[in-house]
PDB file of N, CA and C and ligand atoms in Angstrom:
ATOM      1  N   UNK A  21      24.278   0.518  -6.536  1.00  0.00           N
ATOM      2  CA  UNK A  21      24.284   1.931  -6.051  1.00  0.00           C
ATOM      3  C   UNK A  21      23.722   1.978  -4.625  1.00  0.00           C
ATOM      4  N   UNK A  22      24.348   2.682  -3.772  1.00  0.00           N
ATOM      5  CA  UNK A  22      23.974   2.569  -2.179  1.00  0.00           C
ATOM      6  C   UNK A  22      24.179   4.120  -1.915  1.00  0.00           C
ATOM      7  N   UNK A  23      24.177   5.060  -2.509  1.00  0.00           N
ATOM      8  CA  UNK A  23      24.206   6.337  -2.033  1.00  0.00           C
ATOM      9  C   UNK A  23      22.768   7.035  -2.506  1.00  0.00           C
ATOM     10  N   UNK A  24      22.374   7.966  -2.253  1.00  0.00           N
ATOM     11  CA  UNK A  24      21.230   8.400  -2.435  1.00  0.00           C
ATOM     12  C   UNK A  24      21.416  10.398  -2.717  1.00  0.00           C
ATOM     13  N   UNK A  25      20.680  10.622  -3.634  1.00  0.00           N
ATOM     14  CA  UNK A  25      20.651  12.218  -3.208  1.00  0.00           C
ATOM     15  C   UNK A  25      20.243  12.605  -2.444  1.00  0.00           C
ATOM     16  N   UNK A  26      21.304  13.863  -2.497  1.00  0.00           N
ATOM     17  CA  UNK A  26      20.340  14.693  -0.988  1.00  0.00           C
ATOM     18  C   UNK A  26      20.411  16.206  -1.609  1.00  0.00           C
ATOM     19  N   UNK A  27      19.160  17.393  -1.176  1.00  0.00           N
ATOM     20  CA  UNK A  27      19.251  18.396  -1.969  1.00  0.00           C
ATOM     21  C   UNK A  27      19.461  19.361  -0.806  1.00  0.00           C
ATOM     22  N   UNK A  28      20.631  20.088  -0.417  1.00  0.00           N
ATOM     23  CA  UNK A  28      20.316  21.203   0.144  1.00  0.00           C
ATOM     24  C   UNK A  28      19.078  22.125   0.583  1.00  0.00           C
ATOM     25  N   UNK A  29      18.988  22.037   1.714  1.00  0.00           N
ATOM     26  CA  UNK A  29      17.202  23.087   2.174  1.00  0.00           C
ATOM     27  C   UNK A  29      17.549  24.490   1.915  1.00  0.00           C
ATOM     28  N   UNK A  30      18.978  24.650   2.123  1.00  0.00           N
ATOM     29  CA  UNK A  30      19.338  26.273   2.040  1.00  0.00           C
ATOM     30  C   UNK A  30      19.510  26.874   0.869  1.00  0.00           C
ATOM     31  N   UNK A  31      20.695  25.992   0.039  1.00  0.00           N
ATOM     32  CA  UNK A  31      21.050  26.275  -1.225  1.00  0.00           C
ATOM     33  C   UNK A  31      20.982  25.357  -2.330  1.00  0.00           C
ATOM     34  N   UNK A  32      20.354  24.196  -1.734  1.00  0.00           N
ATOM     35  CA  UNK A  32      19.740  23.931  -3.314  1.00  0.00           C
ATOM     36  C   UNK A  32      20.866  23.010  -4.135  1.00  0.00           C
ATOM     37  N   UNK A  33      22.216  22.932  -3.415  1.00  0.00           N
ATOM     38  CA  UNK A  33      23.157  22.114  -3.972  1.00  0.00           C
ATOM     39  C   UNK A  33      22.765  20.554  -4.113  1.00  0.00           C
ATOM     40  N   UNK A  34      22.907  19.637  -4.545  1.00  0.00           N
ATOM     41  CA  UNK A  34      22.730  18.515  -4.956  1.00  0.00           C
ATOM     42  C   UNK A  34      24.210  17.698  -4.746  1.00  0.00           C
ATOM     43  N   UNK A  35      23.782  16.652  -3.624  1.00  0.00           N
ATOM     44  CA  UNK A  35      25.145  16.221  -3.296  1.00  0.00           C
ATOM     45  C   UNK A  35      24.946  14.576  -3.229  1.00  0.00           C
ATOM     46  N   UNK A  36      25.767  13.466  -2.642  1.00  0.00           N
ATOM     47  CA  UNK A  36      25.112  12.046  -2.709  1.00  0.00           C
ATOM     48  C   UNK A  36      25.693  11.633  -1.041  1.00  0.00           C
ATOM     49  N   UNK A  37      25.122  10.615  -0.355  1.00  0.00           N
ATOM     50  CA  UNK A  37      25.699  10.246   0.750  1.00  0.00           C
ATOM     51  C   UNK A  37      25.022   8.844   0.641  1.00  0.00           C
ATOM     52  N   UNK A  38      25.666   8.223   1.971  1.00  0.00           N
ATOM     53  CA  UNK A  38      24.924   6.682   1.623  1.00  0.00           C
ATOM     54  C   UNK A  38      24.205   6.495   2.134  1.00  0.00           C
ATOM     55  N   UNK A  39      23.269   5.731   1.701  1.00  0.00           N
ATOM     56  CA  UNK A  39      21.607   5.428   2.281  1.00  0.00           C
ATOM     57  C   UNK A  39      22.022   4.472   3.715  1.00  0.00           C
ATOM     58  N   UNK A  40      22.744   3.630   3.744  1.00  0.00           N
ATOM     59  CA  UNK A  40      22.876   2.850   5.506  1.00  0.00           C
ATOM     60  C   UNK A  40      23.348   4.226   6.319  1.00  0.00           C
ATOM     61  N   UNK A  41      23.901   5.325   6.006  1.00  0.00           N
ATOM     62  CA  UNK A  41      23.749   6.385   7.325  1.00  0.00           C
ATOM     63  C   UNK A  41      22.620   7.342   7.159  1.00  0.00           C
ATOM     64  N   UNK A  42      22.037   7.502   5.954  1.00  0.00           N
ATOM     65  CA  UNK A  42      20.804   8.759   6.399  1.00  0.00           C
ATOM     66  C   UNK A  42      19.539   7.681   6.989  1.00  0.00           C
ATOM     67  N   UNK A  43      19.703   7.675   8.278  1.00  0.00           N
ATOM     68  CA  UNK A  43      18.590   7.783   9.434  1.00  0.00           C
ATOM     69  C   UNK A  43      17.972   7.872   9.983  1.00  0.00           C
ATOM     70  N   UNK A  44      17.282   8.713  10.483  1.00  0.00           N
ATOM     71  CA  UNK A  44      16.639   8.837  11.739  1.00  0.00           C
ATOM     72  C   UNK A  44      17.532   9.762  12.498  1.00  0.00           C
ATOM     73  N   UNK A  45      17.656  10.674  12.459  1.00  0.00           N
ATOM     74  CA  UNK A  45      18.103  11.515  13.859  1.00  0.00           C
ATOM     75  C   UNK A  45      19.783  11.921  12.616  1.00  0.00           C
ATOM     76  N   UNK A  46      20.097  11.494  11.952  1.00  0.00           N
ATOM     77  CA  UNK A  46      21.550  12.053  11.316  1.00  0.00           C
ATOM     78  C   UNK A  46      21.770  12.886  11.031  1.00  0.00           C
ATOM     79  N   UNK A  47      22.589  13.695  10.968  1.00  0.00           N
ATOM     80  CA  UNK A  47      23.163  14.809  10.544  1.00  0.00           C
ATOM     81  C   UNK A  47      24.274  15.211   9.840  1.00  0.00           C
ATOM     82  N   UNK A  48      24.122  15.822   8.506  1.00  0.00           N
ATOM     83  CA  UNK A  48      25.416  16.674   7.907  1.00  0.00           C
ATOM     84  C   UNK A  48      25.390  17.852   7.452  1.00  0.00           C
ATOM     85  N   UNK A  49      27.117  18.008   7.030  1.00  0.00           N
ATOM     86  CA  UNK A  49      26.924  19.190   6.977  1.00  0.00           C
ATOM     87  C   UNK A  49      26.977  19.507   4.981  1.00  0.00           C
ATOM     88  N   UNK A  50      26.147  20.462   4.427  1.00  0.00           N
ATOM     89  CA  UNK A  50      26.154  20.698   2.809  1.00  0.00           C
ATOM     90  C   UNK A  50      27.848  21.099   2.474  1.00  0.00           C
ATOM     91  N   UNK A  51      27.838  20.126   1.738  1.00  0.00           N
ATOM     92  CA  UNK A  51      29.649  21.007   1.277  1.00  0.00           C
ATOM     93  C   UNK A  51      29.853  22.072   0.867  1.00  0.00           C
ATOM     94  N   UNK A  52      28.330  22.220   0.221  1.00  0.00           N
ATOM     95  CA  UNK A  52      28.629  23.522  -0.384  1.00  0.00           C
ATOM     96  C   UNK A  52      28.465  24.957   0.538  1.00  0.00           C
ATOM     97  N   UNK A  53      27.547  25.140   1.364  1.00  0.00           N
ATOM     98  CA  UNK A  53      27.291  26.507   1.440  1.00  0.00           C
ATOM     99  C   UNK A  53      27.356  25.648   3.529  1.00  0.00           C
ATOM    100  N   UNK A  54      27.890  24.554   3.553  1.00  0.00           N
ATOM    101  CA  UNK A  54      28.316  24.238   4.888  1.00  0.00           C
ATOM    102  C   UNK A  54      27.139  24.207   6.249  1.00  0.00           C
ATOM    103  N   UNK A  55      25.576  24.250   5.609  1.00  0.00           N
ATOM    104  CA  UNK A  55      24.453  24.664   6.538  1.00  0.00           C
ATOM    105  C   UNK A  55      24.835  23.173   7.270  1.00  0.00           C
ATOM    106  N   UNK A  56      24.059  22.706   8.557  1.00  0.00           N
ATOM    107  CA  UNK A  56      23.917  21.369   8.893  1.00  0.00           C
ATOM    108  C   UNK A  56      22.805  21.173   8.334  1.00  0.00           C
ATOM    109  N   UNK A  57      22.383  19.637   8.102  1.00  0.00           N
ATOM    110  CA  UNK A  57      21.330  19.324   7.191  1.00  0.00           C
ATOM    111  C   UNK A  57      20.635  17.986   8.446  1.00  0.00           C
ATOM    112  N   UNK A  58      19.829  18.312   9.205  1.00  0.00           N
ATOM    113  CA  UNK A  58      18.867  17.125  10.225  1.00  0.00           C
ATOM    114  C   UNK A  58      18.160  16.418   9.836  1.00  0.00           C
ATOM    115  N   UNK A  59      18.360  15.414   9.320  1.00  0.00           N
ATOM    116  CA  UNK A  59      17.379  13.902   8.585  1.00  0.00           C
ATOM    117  C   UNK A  59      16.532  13.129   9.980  1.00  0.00           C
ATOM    118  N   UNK A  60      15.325  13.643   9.998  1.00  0.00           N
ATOM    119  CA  UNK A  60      14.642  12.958  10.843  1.00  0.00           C
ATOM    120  C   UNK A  60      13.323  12.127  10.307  1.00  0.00           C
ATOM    121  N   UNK A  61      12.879  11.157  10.399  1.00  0.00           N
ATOM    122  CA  UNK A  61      11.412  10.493  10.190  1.00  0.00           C
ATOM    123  C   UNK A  61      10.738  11.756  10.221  1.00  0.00           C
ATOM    124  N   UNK A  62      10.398  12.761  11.225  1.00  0.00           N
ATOM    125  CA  UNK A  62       9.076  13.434  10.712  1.00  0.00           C
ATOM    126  C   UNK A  62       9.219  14.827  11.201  1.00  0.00           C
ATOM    127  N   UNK A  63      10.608  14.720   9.917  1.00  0.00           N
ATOM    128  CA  UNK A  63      10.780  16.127   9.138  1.00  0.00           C
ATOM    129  C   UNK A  63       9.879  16.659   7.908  1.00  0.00           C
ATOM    130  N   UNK A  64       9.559  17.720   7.971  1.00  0.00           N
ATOM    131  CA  UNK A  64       8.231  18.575   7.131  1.00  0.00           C
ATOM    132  C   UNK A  64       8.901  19.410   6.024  1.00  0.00           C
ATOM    133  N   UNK A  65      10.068  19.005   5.759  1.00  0.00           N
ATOM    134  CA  UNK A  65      10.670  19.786   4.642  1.00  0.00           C
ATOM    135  C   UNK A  65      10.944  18.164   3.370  1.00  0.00           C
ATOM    136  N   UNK A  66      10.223  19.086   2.358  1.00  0.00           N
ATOM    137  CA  UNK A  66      10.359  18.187   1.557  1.00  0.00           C
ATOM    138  C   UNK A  66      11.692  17.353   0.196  1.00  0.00           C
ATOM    139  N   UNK A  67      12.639  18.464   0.988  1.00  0.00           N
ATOM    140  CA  UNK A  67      13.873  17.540   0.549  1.00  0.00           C
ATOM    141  C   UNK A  67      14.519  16.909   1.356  1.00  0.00           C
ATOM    142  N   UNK A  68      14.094  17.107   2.779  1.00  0.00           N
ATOM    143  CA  UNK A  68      14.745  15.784   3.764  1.00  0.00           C
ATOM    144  C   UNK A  68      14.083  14.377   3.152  1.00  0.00           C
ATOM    145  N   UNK A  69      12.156  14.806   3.568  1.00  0.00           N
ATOM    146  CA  UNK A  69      11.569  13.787   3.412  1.00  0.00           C
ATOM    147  C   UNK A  69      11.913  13.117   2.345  1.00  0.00           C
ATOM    148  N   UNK A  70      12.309  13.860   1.285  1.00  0.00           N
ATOM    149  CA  UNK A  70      12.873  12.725  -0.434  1.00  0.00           C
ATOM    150  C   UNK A  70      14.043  12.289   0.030  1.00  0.00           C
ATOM    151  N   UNK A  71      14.701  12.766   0.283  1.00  0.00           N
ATOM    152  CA  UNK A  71      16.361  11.949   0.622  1.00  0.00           C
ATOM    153  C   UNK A  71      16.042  10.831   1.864  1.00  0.00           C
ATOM    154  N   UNK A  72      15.281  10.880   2.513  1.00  0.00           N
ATOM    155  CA  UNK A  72      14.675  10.059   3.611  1.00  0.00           C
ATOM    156  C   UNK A  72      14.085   8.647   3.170  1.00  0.00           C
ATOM    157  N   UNK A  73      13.190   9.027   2.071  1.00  0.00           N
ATOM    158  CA  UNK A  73      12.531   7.924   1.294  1.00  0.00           C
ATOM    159  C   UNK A  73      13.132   7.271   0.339  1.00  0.00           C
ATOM    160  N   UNK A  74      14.481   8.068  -0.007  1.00  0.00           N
ATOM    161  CA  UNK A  74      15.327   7.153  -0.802  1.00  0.00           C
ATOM    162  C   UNK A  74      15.830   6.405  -0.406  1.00  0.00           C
ATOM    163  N   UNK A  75      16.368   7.017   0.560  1.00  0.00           N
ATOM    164  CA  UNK A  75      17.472   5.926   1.515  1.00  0.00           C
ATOM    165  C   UNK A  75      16.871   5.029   2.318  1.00  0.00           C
ATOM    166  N   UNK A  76      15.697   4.920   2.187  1.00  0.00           N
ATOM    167  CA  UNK A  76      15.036   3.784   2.660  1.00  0.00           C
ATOM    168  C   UNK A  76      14.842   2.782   1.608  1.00  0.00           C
ATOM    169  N   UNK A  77      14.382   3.552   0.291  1.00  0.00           N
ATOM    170  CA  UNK A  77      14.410   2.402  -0.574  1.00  0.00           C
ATOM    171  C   UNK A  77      15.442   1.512  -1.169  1.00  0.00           C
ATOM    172  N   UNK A  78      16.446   2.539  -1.102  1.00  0.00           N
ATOM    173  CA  UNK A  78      17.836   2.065  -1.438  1.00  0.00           C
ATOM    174  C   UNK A  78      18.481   0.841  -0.236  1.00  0.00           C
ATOM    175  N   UNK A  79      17.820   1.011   1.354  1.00  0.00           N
ATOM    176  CA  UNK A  79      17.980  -0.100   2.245  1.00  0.00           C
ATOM    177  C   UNK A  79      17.695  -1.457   1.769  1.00  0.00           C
ATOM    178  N   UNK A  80      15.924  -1.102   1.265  1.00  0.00           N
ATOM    179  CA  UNK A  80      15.365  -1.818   1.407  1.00  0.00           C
ATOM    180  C   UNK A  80      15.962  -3.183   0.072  1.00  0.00           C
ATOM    181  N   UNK A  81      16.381  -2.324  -1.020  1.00  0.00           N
ATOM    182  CA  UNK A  81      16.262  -2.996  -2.423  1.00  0.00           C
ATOM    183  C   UNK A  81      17.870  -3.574  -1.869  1.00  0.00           C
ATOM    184  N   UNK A  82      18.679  -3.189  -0.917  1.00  0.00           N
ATOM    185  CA  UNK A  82      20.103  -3.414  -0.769  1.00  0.00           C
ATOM    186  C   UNK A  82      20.106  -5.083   0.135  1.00  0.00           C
ATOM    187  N   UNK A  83      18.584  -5.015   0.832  1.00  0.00           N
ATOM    188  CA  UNK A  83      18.211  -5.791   1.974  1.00  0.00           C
ATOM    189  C   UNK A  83      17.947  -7.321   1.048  1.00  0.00           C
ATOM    190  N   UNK A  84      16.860  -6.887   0.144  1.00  0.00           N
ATOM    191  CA  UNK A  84      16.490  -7.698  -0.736  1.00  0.00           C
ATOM    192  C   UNK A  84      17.462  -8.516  -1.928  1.00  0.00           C
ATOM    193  N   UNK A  85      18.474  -7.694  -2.206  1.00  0.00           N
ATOM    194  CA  UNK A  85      19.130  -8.067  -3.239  1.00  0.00           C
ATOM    195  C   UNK A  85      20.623  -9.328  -2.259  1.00  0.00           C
ATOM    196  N   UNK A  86      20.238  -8.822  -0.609  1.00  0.00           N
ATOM    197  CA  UNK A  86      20.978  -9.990   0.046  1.00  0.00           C
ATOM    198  C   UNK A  86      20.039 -10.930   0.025  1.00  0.00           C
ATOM    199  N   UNK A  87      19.390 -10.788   0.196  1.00  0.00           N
ATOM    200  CA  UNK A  87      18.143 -12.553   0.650  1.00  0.00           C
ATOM    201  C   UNK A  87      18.050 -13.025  -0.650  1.00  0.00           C
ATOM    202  N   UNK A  88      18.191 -12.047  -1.721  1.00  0.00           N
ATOM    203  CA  UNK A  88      18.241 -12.979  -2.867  1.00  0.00           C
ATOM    204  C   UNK A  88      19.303 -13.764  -2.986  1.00  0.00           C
ATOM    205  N   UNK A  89      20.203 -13.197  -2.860  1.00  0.00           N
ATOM    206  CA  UNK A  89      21.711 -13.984  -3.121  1.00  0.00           C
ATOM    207  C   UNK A  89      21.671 -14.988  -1.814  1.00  0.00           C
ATOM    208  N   UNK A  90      20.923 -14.895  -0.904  1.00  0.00           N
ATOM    209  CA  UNK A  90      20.929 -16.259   0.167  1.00  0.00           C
ATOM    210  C   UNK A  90      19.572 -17.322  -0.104  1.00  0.00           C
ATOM    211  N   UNK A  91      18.588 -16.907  -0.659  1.00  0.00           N
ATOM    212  CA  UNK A  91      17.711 -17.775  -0.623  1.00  0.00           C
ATOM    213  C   UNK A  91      17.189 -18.122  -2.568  1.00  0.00           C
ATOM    214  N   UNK A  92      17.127 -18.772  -3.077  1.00  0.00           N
ATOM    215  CA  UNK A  92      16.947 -19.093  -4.455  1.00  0.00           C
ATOM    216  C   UNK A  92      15.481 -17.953  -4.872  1.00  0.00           C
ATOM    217  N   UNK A  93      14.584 -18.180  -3.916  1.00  0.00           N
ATOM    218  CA  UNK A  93      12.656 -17.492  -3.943  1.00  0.00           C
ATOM    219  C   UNK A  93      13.017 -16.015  -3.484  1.00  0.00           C
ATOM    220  N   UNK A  94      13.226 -15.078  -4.408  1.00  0.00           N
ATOM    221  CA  UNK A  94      12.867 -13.723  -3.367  1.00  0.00           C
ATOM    222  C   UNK A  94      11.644 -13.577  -3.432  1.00  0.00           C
ATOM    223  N   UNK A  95      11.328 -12.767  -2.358  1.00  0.00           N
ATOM    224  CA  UNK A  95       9.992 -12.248  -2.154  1.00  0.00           C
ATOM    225  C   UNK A  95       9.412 -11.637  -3.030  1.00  0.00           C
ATOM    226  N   UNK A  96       8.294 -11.808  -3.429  1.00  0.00           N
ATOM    227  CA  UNK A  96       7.404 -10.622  -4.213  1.00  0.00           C
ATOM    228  C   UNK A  96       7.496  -9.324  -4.201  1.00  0.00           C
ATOM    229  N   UNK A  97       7.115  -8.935  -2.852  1.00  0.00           N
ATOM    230  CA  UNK A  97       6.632  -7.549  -2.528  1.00  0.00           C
ATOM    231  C   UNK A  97       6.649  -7.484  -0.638  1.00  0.00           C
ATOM    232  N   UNK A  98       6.744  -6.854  -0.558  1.00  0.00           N
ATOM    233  CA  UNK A  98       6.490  -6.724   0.996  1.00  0.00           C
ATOM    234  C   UNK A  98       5.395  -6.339   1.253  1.00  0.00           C
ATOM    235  N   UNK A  99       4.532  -6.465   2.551  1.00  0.00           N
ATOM    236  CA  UNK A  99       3.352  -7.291   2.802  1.00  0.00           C
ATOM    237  C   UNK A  99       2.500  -6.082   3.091  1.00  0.00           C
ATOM    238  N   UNK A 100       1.847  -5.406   2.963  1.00  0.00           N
ATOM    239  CA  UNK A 100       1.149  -3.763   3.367  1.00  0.00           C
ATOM    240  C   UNK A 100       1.092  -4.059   4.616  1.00  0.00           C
ATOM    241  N   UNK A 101       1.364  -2.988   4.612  1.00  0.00           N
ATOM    242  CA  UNK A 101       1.282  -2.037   6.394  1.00  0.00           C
ATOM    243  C   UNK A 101      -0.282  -2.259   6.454  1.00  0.00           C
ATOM    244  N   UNK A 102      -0.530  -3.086   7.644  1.00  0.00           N
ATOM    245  CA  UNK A 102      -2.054  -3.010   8.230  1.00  0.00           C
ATOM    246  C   UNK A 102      -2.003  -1.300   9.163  1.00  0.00           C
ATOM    247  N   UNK A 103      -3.556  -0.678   8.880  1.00  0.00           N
ATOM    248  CA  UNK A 103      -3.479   0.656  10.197  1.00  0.00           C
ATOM    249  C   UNK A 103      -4.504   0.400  11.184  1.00  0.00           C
ATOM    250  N   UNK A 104      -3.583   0.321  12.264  1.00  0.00           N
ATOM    251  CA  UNK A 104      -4.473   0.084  12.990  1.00  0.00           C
ATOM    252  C   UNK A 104      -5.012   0.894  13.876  1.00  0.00           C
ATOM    253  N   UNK A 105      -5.793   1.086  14.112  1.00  0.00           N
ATOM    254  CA  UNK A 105      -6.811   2.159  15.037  1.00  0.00           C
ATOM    255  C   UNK A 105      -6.257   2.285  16.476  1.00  0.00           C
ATOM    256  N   UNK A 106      -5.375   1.736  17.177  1.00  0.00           N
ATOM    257  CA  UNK A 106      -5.165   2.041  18.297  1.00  0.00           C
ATOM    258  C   UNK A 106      -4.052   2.729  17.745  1.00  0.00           C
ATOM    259  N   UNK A 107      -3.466   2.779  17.625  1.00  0.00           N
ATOM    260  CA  UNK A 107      -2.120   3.779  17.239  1.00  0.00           C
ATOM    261  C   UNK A 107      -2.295   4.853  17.139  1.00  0.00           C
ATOM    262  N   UNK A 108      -3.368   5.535  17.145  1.00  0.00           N
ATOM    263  CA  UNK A 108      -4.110   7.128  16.567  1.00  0.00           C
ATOM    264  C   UNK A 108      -3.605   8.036  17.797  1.00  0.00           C
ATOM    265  N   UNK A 109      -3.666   8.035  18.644  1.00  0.00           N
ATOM    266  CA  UNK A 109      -3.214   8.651  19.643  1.00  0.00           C
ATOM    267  C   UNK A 109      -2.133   8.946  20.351  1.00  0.00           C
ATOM    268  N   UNK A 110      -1.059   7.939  19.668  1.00  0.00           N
ATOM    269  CA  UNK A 110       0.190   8.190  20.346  1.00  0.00           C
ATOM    270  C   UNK A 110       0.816   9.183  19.852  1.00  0.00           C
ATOM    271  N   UNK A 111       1.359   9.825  21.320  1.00  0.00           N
ATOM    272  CA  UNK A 111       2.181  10.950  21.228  1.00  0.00           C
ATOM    273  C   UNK A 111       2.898  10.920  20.646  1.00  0.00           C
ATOM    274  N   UNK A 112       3.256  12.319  19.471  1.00  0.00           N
ATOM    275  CA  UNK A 112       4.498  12.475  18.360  1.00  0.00           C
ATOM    276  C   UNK A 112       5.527  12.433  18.751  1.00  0.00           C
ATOM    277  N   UNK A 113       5.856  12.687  20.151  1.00  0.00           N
ATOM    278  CA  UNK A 113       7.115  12.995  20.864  1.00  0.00           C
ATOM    279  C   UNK A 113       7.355  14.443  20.407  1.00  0.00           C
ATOM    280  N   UNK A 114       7.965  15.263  21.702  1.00  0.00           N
ATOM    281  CA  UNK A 114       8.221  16.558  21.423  1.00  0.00           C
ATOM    282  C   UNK A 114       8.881  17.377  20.537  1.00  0.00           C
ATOM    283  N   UNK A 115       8.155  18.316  19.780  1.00  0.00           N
ATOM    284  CA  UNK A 115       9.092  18.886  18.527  1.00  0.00           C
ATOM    285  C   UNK A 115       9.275  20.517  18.976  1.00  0.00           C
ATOM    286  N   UNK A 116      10.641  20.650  19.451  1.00  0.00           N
ATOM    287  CA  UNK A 116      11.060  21.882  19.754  1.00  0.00           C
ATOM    288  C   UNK A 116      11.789  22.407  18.766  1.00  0.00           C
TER     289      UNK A 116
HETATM  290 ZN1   ZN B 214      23.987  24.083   0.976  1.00  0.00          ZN
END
């Protein structure tokens, strides 16, 4: 499976698209009630952010399930995000 849900912000419809195009910056439009729908990293609506995090996981498990089929050892787990303290300050980039 490589598609992911996505829930309408306007109306609430429930539709599927594929996780290698929801992005970063993508855009569609709801079939149903036709709103455009803006998938960004650090969107504050919480049915982008779920359709966002799917389709990342759905990358990720799509990513993994190649290295398996190329390398005999898959990986465990992927390795935690270290946070590091200089990063605290960088600009969000402008949200108009
Ligand atoms: Zn809609």
């Amino acid at each position: 499976m490589n598609s992911v849900q996505i829930q309408c912000t306007r109306c609430k419809a429930m539709f599927r698209d594929r996780a290698g195009r929801l992005q970063d910056g993508y855009s569609r439009q709801c079939p149903c009630c036709e709103v455009v729908l803006f998938f960004a990293e650090d969107s504050q609506h919480p049915f982008i952010k779920r359709a966002m995090r799917n389709a990342r996981k759905v990358r990720k498990e799509l990513r993994e399930a190649e290295a398996g089929r190329l390398s005999a050892a898959p990986e465990p787990q992927a390795a935690p995000r270290s946070r590091s303290s200089t990063g605290r300050t960088r600009a969000q980039g402008r949200a108009e």
